[in-house]
Coordinates of C-alpha atoms in Angstrom, one line a residue:
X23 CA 278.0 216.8 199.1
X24 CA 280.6 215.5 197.4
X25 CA 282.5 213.1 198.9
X26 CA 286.9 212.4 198.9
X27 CA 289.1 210.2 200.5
X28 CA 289.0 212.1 203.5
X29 CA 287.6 210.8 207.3
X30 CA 285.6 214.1 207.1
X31 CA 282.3 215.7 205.1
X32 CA 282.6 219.0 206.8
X33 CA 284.9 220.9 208.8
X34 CA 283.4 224.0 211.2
X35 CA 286.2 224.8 214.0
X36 CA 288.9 222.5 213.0
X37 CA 289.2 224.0 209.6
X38 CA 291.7 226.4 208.5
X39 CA 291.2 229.9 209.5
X40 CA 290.2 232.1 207.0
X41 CA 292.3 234.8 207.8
X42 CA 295.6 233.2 207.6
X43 CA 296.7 231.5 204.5
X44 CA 298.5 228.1 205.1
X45 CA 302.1 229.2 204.5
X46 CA 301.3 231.6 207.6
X47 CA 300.4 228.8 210.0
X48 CA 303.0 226.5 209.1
X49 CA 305.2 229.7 209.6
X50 CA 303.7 231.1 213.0
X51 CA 303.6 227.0 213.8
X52 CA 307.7 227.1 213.4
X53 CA 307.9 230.1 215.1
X54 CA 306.1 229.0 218.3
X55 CA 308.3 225.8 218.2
X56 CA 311.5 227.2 218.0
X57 CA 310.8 229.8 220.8
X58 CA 309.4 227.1 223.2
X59 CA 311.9 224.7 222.6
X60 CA 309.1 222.2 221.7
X61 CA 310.0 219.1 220.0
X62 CA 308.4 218.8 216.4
X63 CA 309.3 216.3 214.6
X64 CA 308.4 214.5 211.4
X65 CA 305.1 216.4 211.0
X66 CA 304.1 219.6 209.9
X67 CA 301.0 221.5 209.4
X68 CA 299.1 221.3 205.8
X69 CA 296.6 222.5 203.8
X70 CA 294.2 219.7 202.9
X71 CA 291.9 220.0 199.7
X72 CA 288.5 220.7 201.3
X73 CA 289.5 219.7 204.9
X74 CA 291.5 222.8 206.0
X75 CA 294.9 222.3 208.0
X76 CA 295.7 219.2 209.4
X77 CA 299.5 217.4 210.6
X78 CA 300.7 215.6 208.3
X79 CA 304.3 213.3 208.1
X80 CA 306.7 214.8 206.1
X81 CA 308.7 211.5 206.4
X82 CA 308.3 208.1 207.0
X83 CA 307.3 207.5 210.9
X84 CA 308.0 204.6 212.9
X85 CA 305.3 203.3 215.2
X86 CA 306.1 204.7 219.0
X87 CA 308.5 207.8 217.8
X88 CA 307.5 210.9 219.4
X89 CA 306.6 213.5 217.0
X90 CA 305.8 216.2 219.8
X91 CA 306.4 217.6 223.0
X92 CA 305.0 220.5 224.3
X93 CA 306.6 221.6 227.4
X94 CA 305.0 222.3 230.9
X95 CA 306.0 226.1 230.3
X96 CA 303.7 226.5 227.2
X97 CA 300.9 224.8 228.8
X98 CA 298.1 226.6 230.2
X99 CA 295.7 225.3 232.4
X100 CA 294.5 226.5 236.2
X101 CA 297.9 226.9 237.3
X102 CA 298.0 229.8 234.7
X103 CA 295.0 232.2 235.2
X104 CA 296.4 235.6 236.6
X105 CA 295.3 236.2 240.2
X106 CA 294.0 239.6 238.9
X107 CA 291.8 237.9 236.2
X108 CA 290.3 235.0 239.1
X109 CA 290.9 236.7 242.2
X110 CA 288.0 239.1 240.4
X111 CA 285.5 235.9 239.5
X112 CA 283.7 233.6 241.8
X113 CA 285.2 230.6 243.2
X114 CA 283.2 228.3 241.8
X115 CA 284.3 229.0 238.2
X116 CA 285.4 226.4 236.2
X117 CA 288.3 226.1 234.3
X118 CA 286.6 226.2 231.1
X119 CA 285.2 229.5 232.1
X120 CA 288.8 230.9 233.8
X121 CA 290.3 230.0 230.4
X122 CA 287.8 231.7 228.6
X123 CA 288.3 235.1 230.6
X124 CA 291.8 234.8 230.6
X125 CA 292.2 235.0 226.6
X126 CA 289.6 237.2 226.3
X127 CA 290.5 239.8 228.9
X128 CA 294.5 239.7 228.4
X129 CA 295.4 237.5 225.6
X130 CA 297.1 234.6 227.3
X131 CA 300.7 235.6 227.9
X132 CA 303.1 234.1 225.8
X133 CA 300.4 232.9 223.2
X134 CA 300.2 235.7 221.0
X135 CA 301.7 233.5 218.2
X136 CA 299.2 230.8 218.9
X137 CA 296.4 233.0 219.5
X138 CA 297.0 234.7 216.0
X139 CA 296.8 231.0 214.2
X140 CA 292.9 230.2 215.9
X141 CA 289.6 230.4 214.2
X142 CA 288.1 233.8 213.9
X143 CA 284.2 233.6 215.9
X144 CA 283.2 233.9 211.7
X145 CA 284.9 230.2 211.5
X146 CA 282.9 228.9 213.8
X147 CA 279.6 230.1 212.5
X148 CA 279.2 227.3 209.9
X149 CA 279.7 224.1 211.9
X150 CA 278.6 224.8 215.3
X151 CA 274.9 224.3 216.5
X152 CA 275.2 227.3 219.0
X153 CA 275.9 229.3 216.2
X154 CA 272.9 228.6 213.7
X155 CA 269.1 229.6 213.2
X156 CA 266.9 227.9 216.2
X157 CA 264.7 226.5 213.4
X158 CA 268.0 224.8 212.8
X159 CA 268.9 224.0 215.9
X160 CA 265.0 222.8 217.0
X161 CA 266.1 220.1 213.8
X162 CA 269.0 218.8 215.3
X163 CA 269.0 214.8 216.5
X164 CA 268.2 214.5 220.2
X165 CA 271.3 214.0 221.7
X166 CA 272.4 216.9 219.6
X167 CA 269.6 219.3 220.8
X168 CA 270.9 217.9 224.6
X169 CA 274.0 219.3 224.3
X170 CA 273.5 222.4 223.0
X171 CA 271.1 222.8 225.7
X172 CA 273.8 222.2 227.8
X173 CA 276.4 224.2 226.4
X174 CA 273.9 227.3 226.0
X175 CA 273.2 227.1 229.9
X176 CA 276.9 226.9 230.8
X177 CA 277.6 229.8 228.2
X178 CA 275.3 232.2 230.0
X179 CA 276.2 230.7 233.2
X180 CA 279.8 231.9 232.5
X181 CA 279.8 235.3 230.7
X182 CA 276.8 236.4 233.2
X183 CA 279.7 235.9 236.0
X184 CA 282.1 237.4 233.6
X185 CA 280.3 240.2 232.3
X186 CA 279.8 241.5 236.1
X187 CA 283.7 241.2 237.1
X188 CA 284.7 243.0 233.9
X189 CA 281.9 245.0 232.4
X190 CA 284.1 246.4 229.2
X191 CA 284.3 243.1 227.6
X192 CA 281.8 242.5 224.4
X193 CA 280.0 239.4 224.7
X194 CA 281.1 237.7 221.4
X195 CA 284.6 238.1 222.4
X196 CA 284.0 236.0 225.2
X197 CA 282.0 233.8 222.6
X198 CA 284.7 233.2 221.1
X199 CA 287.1 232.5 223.6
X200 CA 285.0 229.8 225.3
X201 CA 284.4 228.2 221.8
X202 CA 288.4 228.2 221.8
X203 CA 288.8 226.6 225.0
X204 CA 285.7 224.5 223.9
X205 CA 287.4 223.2 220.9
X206 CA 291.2 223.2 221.7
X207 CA 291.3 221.6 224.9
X208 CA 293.2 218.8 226.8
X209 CA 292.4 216.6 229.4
X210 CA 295.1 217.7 232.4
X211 CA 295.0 215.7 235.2
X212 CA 296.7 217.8 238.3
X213 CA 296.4 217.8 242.2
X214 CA 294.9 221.4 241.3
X215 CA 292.3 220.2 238.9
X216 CA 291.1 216.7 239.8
X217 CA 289.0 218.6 242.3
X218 CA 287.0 219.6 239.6
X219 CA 284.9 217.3 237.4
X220 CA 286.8 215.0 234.8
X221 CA 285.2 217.2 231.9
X222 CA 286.5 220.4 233.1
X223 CA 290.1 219.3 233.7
X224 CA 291.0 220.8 230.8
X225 CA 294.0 222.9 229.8
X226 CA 295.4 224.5 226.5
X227 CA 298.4 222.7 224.3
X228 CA 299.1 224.7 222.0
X229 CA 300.4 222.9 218.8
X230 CA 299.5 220.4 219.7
X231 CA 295.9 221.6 218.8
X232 CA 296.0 221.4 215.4
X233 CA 295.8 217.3 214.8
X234 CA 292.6 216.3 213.5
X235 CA 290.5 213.6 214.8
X236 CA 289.9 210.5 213.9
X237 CA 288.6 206.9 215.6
X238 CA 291.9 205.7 216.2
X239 CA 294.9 207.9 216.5
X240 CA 298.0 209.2 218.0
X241 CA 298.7 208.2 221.6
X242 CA 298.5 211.4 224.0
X243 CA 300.6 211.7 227.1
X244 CA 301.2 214.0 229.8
X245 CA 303.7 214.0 232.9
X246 CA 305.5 216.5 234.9
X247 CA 308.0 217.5 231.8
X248 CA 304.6 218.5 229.3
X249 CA 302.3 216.8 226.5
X250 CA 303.8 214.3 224.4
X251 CA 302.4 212.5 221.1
X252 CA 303.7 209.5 219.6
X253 CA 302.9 207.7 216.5
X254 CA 300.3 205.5 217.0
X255 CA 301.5 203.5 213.7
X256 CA 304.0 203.4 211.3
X257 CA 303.4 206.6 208.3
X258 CA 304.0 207.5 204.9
X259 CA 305.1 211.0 203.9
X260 CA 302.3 213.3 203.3
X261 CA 300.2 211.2 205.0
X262 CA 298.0 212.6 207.6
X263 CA 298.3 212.2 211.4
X264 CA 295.6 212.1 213.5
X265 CA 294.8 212.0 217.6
X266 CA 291.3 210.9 218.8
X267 CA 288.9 213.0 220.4
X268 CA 287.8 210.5 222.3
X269 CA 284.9 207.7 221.8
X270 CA 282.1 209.7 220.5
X271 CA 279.3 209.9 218.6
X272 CA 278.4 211.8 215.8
X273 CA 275.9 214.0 217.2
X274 CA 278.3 214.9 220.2
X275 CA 281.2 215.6 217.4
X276 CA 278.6 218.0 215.9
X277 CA 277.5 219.9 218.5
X278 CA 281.1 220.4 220.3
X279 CA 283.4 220.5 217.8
X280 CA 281.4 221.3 214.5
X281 CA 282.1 218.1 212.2
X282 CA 280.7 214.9 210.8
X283 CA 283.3 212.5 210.3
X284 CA 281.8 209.9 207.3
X285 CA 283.2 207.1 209.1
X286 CA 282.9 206.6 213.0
X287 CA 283.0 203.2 214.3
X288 CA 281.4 205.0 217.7
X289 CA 278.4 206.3 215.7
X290 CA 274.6 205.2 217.4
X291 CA 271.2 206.8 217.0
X292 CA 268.7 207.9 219.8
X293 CA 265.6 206.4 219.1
X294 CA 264.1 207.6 222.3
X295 CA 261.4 209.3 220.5
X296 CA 260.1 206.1 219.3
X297 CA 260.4 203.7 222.4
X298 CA 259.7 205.7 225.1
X299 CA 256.2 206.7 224.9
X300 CA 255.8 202.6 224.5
X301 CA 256.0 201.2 228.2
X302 CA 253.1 201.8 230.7
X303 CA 254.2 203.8 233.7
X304 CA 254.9 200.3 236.0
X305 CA 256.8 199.2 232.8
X306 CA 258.9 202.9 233.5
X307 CA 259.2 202.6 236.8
X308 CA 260.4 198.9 236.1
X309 CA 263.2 200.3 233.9
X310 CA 264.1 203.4 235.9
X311 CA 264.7 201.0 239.0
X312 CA 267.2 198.5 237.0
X313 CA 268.9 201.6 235.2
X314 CA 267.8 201.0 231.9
X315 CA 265.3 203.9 231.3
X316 CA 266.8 205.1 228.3
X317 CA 268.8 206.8 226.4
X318 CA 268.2 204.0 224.2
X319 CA 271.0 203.6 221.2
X320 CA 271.4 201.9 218.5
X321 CA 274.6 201.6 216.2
X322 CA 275.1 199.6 212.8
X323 CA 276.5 196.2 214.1
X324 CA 274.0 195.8 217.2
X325 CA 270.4 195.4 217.1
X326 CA 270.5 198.3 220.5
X327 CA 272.5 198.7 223.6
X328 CA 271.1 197.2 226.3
X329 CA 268.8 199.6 227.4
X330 CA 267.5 199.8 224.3
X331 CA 267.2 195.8 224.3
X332 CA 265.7 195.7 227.7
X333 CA 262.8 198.3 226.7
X334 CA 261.8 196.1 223.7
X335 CA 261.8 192.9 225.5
X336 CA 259.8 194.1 228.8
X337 CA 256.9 195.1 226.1
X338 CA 257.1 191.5 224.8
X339 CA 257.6 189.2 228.1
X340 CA 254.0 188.2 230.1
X341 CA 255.9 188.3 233.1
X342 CA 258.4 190.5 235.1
X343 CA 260.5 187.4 236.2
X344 CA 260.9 186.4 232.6
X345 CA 261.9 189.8 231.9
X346 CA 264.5 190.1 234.7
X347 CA 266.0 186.8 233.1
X348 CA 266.2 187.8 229.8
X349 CA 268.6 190.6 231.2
X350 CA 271.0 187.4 231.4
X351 CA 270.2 186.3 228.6
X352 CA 267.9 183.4 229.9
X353 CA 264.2 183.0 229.8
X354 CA 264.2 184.5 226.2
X355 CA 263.6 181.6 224.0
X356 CA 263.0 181.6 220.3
X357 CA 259.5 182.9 220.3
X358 CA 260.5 185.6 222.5
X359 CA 263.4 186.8 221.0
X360 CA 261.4 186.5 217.9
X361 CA 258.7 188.8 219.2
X362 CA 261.1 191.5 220.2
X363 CA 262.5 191.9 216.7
X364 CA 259.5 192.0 215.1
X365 CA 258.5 194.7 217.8
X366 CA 262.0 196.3 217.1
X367 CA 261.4 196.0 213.1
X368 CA 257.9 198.2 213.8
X369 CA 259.7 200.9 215.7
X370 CA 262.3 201.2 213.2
X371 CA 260.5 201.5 210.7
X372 CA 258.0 204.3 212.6
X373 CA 261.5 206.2 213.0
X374 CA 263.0 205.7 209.7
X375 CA 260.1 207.8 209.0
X376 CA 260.8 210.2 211.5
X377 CA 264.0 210.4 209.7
X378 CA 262.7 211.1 206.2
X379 CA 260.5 213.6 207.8
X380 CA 263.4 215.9 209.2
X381 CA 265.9 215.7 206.3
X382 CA 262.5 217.3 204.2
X383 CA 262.1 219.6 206.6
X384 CA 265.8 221.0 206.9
X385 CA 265.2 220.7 202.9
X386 CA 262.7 223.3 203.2
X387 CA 264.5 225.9 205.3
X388 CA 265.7 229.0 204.1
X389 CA 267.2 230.6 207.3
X390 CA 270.7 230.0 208.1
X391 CA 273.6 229.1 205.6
X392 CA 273.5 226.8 203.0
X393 CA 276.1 224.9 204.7
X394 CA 274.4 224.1 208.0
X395 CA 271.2 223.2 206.1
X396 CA 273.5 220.9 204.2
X397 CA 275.4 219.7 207.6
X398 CA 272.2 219.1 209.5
X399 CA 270.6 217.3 206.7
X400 CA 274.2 214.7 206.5
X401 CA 274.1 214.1 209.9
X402 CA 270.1 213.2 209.6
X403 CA 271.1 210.8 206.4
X404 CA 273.4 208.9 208.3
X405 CA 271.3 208.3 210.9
X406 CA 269.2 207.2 208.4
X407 CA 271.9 204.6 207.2
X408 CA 272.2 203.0 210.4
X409 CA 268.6 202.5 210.8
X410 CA 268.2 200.9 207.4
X411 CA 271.0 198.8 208.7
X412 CA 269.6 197.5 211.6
X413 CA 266.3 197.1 209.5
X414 CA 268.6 194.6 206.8
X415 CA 269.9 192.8 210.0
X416 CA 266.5 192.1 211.5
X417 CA 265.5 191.0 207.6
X418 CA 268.4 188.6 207.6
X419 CA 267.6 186.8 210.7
X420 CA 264.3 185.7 209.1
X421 CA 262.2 187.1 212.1
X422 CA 259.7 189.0 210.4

C-alpha cells in the first residue's frame, strides 16, 4: 500500500463515514456544540486525504490550552440507561452491553445529532476482524486471534441477554451499536462504575470521539463539570490533533479498533508459537510458578520482555539456581548470555519463517475484501520487521 505522511496505513472504524460527506460532520459537529454549550476551540473536524476525518488546529495552539469540554449533561455512561431499557436486562450486564441496548433500542436521547455522524455497520466491515471471512480471521497474529475470541464471546454473551428482553430488535443493529460503544468509548471513573471492572468503565463523549490516535497525544481529563482535552504541545494550523488510545499494540489496535498505525513505539510480537513447545513440562511448571509462562513479546529495541528472556535462558542454564539468578541479572556470564542469543537467533529465525508463511497464505485468499487481505497481510509484514530487527541486533553483538 502506498504509503503518506500519515501515523496511519488503514483506517476501518475511525474513518469517515461514508454516508455523510465532510462538510456534513463538521456541520452536525457545530451543531451539537452550540446546543450543548460545549467548548470547541481551536480545532475542527477535517477530511484527511486517505485517513478520513480527524481534528485538526485551525490556529496556532499553545501547549496546555483546552481545546474541549464536553459537559457532564452530554455524557452518557451508567448514570444514563433508562430504567425501562435495564430494569428489563439482568443485573449483571455491563455497561458496554447497557450502552449498546440503549442506542439500539431508543437512540440515546439527546444524541440524534451525534448518532447521525457515526459509522454505518458497512464502515466497520473493512477494518475489523469480527467482521471478516474466518479463513481471515484463523490468519490473524495470536494476540489478534485472542481477542476476537474474546470479543466474539462477549458479543453473544450480550445480545443473547438482549435479544430475550427485547425480541423485536435485529441482531446487526445491536452489532452495530456495541461496535459503537466498542470504538467510541471513554474511561469514566464514578462511585457507580468503579464497581465494575476498569475496562468496562466506560461512557460515551461525544465529540470528543472524533480525535484520532496516536502514541502520544492530547491529555484527557474528567471531573464533576465533564471531559476536558488540552493540548498536549504547542500546534500549527492544519495540523492534526491527536489523543492516545492508550499503550497498545498493534494487534490489539487491529482487532478493537480496526487500524494499523505504521509507527507505534508500543508495537511487540508474540512469538509464543515458537518458544513454548521448547521447555519440558518441569521447565513449565518452573515458569508458571515465577510468573513468567508466557505471553512472551518481543518489540524492536529489546531482545524480549522478560518472560520472554527468562524462557530462553532456563533452556540454556544446567542448573535451576543459576537460572533463578539470572532473573537478577547475576549468574549469567558471557558464555551464558552468549548461549541464549544464539538460542534466541534459532527461534527467530524458525518464526521469521512462520511469518513468510502467513503473509503467502493471506496472498492466496480470495474470500473476504481486498482490503482486509491487504490489512492482514501489513500487519503480518510488520511483524516481520521487528523480527528481522531483533535478528540485526543479535548480529551486531557478535554472538553468533
Amino acid at each position: 500500500m502506498k504509503r503518506n505522511r500519515s501515523p496511519y496505513l488503514f483506517y476501518g472504524p475511525d474513518a469517515r463515514p461514508e454516508h455523510l460527506a465532510p462538510r456534513h460532520l463538521q456541520d452536525n459537529l457545530a451543531r451539537l456544540a452550540k446546543e450543548n454549550a460545549v467548548l470547541l476551540k481551536g480545532v475542527r473536524l477535517k477530511d484527511i486525504p486517505g485517513r478520513g476525518a480527524g481534528m485538526v488546529a485551525h490556529r496556532r495552539l499553545k501547549r496546555g490550552q483546552k481545546i474541549l469540554r464536553v459537559p457532564t449533561q452530554l455524557v452518557h455512561s451508567l448514570h444514563t440507561v433508562p430504567e425501562r431499557i435495564s430494569g428489563r436486562l439482568p443485573p449483571d450486564m455491563s455497561i458496554h452491553a447497557l450502552l449498546a441496548a440503549n442506542l439500539t433500542v431508543d437512540g440515546m436521547a439527546g444524541l440524534s445529532t451525534w448518532k447521525d455522524s457515526l459509522p454505518t455497520l458497512g464502515d466497520f466491515n473493512t477494518g475489523l476482524p469480527f467482521m471478516w471471512h474466518k479463513e481471515l480471521q484463523e490468519l490473524l497474529p495470536k494476540p489478534a486471534r485472542e481477542l476476537l475470541k474474546k470479543q466474539q464471546d462477549s458479543f453473544h454473551r450480550d445480545w443473547n441477554k438482549v435479544a430475550k428482553a427485547f425480541p423485536d430488535l435485529r441482531q446487526d443493529d445491536y452489532l452495530h451499536s456495541w461496535f459503537v460503544i466498542n470504538t467510541r468509548t471513554f474511561y469514566y471513573a464514578t462511585p457507580r462504575t468503579e464497581k465494575y471492572p476498569p475496562v468496562d468503565r466506560l461512557a460515551i463523549v461525544p465529540i470528543a470521539d472524533f480525535f484520532n490516535h496516536a502514541d502520544t497525544g492530547c491529555e484527557v481529563t474528567f471531573d464533576k463539570d465533564g471531559f476536558i482535552v488540552s493540548a498536549d504541545r504547542d500546534y500549527h494550523g492544519d495540523q492534526e490533533v491527536y489523543i492516545s488510545y492508550g499503550a497498545h499494540t498493534n494487534d490489539f489496535l487491529l482487532a478493537e479498533y480496526g487500524f494499523l498505525p505504521a509507527a507505534n513505539r508500543w508495537d511487540e510480537v508474540c512469538v509464543d508459537e515458537v518458544i513454548l513447545p521448547k521447555p519440558s513440562t518441569a521447565h513449565k511448571e518452573l515458569l508458571q510458578g515465577e510468573g513468567l509462562l508466557g505471553p512472551f513479546m518481543l518489540d524492536s529495541e529489546t531482545l524480549g520482555c522478560k518472560k520472554t528472556q527468562a524462557a530462553v535462558r532456563l533452556l540454556c542454564c544446567g542448573s535451576r539456581g543459576q537460572w533463578k539468578e539470572s532473573l537478577d541479572g547475576e549468574g549469567c556470564g558471557e558464555h551464558c548470555r552468549g548461549e541464549a542469543y544464539t538460542l534466541l537467533r534459532s527461534l527467530l529465525v524458525d518464526y521469521s519463517a512462520m511469518v513468510g508463511k502467513a503473509v503467502q497464505d493471506v496472498g492466496g485468499l480470495q474470500v473476504g475484501q481486498a482490503a482486509q487481505r491487504e490489512l492482514l497481510e501489513q500487519r503480518w509484514r510488520q511483524v516481520d520487521t521487528i523480527v528481522t530487527q531483533a535478528l540485526s541486533h543479535l548480529q551486531s553483538l557478535s554472538v553468533l
